[in-house]
PDB file of C-alpha atoms in Angstrom:
ATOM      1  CA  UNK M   1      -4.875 -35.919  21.187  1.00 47.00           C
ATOM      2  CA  UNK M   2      -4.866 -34.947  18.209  1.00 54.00           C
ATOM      3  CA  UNK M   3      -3.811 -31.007  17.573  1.00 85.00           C
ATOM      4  CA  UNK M   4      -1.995 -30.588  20.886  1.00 91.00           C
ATOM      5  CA  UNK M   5       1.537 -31.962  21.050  1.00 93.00           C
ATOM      6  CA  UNK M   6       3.828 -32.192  24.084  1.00 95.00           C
ATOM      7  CA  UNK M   7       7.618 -32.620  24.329  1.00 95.00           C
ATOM      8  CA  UNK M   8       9.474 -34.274  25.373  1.00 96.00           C
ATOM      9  CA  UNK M   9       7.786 -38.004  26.095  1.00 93.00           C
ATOM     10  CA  UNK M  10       9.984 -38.622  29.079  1.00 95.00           C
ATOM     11  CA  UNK M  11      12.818 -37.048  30.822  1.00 96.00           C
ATOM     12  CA  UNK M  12      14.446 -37.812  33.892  1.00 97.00           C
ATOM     13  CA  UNK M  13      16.155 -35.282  35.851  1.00 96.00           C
ATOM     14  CA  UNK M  14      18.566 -35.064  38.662  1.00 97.00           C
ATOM     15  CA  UNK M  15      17.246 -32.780  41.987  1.00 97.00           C
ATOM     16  CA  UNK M  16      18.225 -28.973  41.057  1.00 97.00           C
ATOM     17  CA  UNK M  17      18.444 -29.468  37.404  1.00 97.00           C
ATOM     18  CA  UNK M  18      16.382 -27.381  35.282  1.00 96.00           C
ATOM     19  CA  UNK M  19      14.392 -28.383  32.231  1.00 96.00           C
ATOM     20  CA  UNK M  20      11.220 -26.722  30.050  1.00 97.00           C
ATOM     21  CA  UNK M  21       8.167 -28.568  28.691  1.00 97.00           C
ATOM     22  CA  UNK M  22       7.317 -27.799  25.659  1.00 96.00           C
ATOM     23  CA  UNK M  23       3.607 -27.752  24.608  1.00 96.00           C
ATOM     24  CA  UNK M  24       2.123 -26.871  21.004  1.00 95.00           C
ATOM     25  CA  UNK M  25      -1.105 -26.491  19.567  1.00 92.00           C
ATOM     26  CA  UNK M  26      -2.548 -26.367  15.830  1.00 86.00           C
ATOM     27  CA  UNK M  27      -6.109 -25.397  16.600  1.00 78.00           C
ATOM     28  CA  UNK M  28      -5.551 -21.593  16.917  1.00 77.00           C
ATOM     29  CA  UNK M  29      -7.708 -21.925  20.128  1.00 76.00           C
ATOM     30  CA  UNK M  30      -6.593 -18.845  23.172  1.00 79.00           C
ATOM     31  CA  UNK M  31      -6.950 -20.628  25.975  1.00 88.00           C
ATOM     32  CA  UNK M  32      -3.948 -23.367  27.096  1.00 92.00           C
ATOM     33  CA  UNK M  33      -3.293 -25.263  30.546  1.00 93.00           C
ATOM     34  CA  UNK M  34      -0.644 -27.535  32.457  1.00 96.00           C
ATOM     35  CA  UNK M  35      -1.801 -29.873  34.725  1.00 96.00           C
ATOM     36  CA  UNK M  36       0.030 -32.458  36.952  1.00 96.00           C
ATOM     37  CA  UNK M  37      -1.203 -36.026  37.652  1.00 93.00           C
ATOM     38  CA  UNK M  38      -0.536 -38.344  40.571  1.00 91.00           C
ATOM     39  CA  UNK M  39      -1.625 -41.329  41.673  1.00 84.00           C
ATOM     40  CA  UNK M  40      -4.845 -41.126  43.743  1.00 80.00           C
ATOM     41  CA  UNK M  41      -5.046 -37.287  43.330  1.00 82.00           C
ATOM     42  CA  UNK M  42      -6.306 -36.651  39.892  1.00 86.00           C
ATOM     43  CA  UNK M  43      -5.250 -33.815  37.973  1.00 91.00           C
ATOM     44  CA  UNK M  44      -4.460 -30.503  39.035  1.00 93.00           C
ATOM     45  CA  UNK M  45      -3.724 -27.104  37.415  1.00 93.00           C
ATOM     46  CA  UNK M  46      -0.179 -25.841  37.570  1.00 96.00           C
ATOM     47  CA  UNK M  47      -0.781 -22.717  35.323  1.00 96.00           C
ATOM     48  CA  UNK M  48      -3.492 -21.417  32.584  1.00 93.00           C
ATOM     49  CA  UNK M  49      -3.197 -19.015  29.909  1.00 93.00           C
ATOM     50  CA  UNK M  50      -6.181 -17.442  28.796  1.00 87.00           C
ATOM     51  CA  UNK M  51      -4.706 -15.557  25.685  1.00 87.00           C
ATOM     52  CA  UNK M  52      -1.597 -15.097  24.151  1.00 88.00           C
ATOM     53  CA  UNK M  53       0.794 -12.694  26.876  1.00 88.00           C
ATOM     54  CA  UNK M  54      -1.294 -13.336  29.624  1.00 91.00           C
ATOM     55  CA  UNK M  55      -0.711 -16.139  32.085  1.00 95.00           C
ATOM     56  CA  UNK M  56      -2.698 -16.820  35.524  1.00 94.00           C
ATOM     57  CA  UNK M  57      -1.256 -19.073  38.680  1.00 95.00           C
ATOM     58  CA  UNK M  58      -3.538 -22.551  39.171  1.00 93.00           C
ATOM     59  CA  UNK M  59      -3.794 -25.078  42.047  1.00 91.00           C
ATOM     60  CA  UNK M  60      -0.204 -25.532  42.215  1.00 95.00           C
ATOM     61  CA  UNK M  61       1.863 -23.107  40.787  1.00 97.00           C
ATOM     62  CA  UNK M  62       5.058 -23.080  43.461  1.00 96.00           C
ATOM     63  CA  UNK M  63       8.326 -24.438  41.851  1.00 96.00           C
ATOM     64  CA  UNK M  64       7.033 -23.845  38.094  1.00 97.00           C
ATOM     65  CA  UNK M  65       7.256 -20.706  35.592  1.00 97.00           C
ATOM     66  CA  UNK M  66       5.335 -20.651  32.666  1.00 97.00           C
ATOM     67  CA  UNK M  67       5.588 -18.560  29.031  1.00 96.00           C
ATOM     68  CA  UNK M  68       3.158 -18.059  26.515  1.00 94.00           C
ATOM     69  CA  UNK M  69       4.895 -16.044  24.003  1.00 84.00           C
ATOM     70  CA  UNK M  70       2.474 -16.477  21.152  1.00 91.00           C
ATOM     71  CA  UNK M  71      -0.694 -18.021  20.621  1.00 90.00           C
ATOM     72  CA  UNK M  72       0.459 -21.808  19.727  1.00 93.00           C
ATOM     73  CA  UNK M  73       2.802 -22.279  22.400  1.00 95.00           C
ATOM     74  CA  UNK M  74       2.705 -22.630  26.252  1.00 96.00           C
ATOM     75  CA  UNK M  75       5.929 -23.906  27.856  1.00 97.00           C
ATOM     76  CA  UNK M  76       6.197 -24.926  31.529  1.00 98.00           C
ATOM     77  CA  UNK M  77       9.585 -24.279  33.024  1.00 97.00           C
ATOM     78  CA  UNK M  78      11.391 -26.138  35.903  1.00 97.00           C
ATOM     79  CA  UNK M  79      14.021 -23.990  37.354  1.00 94.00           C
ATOM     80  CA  UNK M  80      15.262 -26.348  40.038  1.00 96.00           C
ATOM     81  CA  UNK M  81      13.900 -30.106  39.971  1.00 96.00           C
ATOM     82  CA  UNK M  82      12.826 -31.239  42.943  1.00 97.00           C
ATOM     83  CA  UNK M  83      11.823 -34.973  43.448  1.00 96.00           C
ATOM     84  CA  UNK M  84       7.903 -33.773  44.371  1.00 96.00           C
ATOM     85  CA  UNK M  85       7.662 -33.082  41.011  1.00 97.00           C
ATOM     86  CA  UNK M  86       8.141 -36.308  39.671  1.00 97.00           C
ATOM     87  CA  UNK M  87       4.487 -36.532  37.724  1.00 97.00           C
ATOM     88  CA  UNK M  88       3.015 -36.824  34.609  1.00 95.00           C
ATOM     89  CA  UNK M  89       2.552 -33.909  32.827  1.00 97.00           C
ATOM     90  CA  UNK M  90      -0.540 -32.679  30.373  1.00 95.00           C
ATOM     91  CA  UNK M  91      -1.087 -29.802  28.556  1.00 95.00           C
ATOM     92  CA  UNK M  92      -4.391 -28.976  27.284  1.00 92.00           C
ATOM     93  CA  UNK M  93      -6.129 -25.922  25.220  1.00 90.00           C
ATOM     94  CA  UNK M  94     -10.059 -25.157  25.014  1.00 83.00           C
ATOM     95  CA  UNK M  95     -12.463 -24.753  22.061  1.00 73.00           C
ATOM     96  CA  UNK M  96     -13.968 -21.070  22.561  1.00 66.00           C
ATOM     97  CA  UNK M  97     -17.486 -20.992  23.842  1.00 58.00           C
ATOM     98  CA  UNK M  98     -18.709 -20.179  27.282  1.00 47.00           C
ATOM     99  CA  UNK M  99     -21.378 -23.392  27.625  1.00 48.00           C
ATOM    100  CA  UNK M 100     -19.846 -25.681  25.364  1.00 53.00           C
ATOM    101  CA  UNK M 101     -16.489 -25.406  25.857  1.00 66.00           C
ATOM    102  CA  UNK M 102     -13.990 -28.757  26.380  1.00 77.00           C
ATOM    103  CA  UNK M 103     -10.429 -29.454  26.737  1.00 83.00           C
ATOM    104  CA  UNK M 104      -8.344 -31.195  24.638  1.00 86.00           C
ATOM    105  CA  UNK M 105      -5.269 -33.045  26.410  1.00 90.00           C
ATOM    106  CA  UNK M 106      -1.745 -33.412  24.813  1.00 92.00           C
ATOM    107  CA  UNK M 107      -0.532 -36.923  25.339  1.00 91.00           C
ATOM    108  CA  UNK M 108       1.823 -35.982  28.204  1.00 94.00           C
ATOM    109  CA  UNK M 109       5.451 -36.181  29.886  1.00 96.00           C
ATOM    110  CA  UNK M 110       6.523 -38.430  32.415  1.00 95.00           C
ATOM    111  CA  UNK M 111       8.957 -36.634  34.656  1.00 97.00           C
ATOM    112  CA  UNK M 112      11.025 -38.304  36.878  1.00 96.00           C
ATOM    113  CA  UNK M 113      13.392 -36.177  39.493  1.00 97.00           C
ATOM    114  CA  UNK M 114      15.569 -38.614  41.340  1.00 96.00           C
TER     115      UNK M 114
ATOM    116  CA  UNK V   1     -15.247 -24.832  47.734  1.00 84.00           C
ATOM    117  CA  UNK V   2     -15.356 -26.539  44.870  1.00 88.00           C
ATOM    118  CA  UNK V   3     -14.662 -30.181  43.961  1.00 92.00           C
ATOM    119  CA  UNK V   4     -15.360 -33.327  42.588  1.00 95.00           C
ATOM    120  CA  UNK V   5     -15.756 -37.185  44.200  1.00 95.00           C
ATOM    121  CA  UNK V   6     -15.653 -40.113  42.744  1.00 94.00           C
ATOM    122  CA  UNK V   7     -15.735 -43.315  44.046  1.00 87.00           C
ATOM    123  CA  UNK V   8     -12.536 -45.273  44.822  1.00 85.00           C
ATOM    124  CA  UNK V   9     -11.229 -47.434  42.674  1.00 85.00           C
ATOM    125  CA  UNK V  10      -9.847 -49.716  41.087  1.00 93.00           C
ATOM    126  CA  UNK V  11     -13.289 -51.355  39.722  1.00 95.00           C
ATOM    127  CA  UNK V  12     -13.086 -54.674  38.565  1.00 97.00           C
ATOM    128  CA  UNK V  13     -15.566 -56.290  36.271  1.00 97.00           C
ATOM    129  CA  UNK V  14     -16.523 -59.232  34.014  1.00 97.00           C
ATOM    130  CA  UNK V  15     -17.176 -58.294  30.410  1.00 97.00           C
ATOM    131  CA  UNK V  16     -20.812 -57.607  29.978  1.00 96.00           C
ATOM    132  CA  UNK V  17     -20.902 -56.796  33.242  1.00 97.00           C
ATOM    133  CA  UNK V  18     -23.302 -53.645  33.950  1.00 97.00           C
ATOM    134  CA  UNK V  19     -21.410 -50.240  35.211  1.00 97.00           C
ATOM    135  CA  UNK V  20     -22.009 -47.387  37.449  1.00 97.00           C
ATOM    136  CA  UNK V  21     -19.313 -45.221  38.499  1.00 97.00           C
ATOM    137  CA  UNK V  22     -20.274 -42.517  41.338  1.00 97.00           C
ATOM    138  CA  UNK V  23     -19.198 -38.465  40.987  1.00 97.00           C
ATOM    139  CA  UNK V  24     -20.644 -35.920  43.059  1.00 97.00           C
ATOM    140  CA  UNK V  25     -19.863 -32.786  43.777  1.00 96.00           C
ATOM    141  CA  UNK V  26     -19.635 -29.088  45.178  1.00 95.00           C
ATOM    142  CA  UNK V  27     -19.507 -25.829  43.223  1.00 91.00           C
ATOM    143  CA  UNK V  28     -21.319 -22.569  43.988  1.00 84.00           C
ATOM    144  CA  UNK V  29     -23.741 -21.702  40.780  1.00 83.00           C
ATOM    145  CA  UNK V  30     -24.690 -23.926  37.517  1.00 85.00           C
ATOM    146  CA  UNK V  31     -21.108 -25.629  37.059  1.00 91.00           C
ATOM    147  CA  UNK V  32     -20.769 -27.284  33.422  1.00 91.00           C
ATOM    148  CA  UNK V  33     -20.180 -31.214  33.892  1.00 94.00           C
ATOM    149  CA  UNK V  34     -17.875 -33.494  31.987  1.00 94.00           C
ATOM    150  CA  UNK V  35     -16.750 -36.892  32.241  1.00 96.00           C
ATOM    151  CA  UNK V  36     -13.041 -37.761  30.647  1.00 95.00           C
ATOM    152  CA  UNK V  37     -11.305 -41.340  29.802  1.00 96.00           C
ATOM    153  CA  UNK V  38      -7.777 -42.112  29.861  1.00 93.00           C
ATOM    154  CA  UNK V  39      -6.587 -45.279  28.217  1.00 93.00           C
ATOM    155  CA  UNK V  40      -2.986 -46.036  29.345  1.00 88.00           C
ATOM    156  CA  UNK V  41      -0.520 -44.396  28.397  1.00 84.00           C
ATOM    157  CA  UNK V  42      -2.426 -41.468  27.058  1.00 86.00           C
ATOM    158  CA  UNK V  43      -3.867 -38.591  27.498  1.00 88.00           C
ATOM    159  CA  UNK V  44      -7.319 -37.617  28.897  1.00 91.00           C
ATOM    160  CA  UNK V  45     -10.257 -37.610  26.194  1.00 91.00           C
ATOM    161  CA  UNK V  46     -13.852 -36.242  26.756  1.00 91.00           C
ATOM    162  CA  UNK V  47     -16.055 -38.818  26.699  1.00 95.00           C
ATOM    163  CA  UNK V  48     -19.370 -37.327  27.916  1.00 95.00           C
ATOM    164  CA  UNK V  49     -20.749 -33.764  28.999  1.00 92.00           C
ATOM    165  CA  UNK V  50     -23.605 -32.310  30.707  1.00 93.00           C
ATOM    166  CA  UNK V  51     -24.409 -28.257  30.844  1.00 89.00           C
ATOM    167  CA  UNK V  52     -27.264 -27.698  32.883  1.00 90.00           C
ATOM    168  CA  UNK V  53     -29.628 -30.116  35.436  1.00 92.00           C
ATOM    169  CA  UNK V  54     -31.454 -33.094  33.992  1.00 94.00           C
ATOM    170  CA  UNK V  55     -29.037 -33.326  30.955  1.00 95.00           C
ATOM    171  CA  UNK V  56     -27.919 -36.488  29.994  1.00 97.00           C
ATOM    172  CA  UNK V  57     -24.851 -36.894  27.840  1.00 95.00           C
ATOM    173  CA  UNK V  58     -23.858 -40.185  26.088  1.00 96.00           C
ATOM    174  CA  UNK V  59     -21.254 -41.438  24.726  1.00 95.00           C
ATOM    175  CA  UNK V  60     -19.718 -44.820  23.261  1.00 95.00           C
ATOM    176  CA  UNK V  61     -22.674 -46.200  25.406  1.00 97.00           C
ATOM    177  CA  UNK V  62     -21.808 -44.730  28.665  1.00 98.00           C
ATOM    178  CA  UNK V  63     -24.296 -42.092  30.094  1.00 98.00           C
ATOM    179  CA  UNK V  64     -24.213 -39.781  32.338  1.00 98.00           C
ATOM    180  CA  UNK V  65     -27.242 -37.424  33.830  1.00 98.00           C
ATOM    181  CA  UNK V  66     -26.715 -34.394  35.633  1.00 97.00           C
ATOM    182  CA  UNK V  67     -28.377 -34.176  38.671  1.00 96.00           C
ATOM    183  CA  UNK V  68     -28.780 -30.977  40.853  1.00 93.00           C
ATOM    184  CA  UNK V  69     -30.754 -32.181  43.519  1.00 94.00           C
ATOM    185  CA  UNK V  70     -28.433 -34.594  44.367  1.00 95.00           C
ATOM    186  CA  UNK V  71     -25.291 -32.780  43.041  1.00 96.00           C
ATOM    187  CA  UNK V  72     -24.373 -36.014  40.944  1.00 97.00           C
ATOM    188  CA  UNK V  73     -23.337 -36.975  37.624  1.00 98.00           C
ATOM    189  CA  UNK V  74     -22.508 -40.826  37.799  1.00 98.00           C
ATOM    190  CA  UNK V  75     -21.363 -42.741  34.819  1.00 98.00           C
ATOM    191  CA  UNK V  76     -23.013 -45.988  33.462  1.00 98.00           C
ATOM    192  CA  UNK V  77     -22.936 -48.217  30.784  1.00 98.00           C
ATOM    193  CA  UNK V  78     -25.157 -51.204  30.348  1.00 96.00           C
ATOM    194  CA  UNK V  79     -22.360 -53.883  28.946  1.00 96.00           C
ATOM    195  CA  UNK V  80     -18.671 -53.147  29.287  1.00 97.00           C
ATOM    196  CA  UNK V  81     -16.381 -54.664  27.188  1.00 97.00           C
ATOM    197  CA  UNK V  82     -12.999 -55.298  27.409  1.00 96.00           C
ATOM    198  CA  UNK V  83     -11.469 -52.488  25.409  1.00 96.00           C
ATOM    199  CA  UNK V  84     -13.242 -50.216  28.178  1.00 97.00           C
ATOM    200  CA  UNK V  85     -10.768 -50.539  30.639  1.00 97.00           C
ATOM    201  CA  UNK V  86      -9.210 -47.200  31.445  1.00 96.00           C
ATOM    202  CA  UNK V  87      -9.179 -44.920  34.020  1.00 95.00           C
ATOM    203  CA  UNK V  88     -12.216 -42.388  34.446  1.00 96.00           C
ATOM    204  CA  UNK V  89     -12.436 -38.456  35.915  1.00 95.00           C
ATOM    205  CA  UNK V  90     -15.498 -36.654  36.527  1.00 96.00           C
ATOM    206  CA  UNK V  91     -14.580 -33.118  36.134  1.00 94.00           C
ATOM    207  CA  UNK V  92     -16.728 -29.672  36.873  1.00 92.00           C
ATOM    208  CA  UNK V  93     -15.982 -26.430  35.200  1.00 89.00           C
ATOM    209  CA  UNK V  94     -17.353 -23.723  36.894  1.00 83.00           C
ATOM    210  CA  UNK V  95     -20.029 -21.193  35.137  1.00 75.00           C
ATOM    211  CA  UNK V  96     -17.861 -17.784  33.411  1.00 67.00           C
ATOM    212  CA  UNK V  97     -14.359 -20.121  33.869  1.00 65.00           C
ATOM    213  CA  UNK V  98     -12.798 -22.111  31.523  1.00 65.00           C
ATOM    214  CA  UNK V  99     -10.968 -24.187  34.630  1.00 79.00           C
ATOM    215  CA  UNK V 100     -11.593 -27.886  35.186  1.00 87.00           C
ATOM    216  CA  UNK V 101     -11.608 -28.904  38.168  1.00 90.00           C
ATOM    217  CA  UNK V 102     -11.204 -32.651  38.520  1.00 92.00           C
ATOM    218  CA  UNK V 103     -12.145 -36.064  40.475  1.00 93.00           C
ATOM    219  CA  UNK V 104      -9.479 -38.199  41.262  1.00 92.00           C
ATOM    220  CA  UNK V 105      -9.672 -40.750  38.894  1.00 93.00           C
ATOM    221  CA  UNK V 106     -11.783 -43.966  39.040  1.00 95.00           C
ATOM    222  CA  UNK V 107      -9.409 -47.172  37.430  1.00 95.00           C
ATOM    223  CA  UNK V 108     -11.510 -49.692  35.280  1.00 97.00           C
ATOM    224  CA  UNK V 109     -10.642 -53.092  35.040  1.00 96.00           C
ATOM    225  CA  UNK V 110     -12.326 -55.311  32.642  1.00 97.00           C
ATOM    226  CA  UNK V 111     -11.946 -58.789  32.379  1.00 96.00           C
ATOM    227  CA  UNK V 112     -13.052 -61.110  29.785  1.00 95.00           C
TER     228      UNK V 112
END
């Protein structure tokens, strides 16, 4: 995990609370994702950003807001908790290259809405 | 559309044990291949990756060969060991996209 660092580690939240995950990355690389994971259902992708400014809607964008204000960071935003989003979340980034390319994964938050 | 199937787990094996883990999938043109570990507690690693038909990517003694025909890319490794246990995701990216789309996690289990 090394180069991609998420905060915070875990947070638990009450329903309609609001909170921001913080992701951060030291590789200079453009391209940054969130992802959820659940038991039995892999991961899926909340919200990408293929370059700094721009941000594009994933599998499962609904309830989530996303900034990428410069290049290093990507923040995932929870306006209103709701207890569906109780997950683990990753953030990842990609090394440039159309063939080659791979994803690095921060080591992820556990979010718990009650 | 496109996605990614593994086989159910959790997988339970003795240590030494041989291991095949099944992935196949659907994707419209030449999809890029990848197979990811996650040890608990942490976050997803690549372990393996294939880019185009009859590639084989290895890793740490796991393979993994990517097969059109048959739209597969199943994980093996000839001895597992203890320290192997972790949970495993075949994952697709899809030719021109940097997306990944993912399986839904296979859970190792191996016991000495």
């Amino acid at each position: 995990n090394a180069g991609v660092t998420q905060t915070p580690k875990f947070q638990v939240l009450k329903t309609g609370q609001s909170m921001t995950l913080q992701c951060a990355q030291d590789m200079n690389h453009n391209s940054m994702y969130w992802y959820r994971q659940d038991p039995g259902m892999g991961l899926r992708l909340i919200y990408y950003s293929a370059s700094e400014g721009t941000t594009d809607k994933g599998e499962v964008p609904n309830g989530y807001n996303v900034s990428r204000l410069n290049k290093r960071e990507f923040s995932l935003r929870l306006e209103s908790a709701a207890p569906s989003q109780t997950s683990v979340y990753f953030c990842a980034i990609t090394t440039p290259g159309q063939t080659t390319d791979t994803q690095y994964f921060g080591p992820g938050t556990r979010l718990t809405v009650l | 559309g496109n996605s990614v199937t593994q086989m159910e787990g959790p997988v339970t094996l003795s240590e030494e044990a041989f291991l095949t883990i099944n992935c196949t999938y659907t994707a419209t043109g030449y999809p890029s291949l990848f197979w990811y570990v996650q040890y608990p507690g942490e976050g997803l690693q690549l372990l393996l990756k294939a880019t185009k038909a009859d590639d084989k990517g290895s890793n740490k003694g796991f393979e993994a060969t990517y097969r059109k025909e048959t739209t597969s890319f199943h994980l093996e490794k000839g001895s597992v060991q203890v320290s192997d246990s972790a949970v495993y995701f075949c994952a697709l990216r899809l030719s021109g996209g940097g997306k990944l789309i993912f399986g839904q996690g296979t859970e190792l289990s191996v016991k000495p």
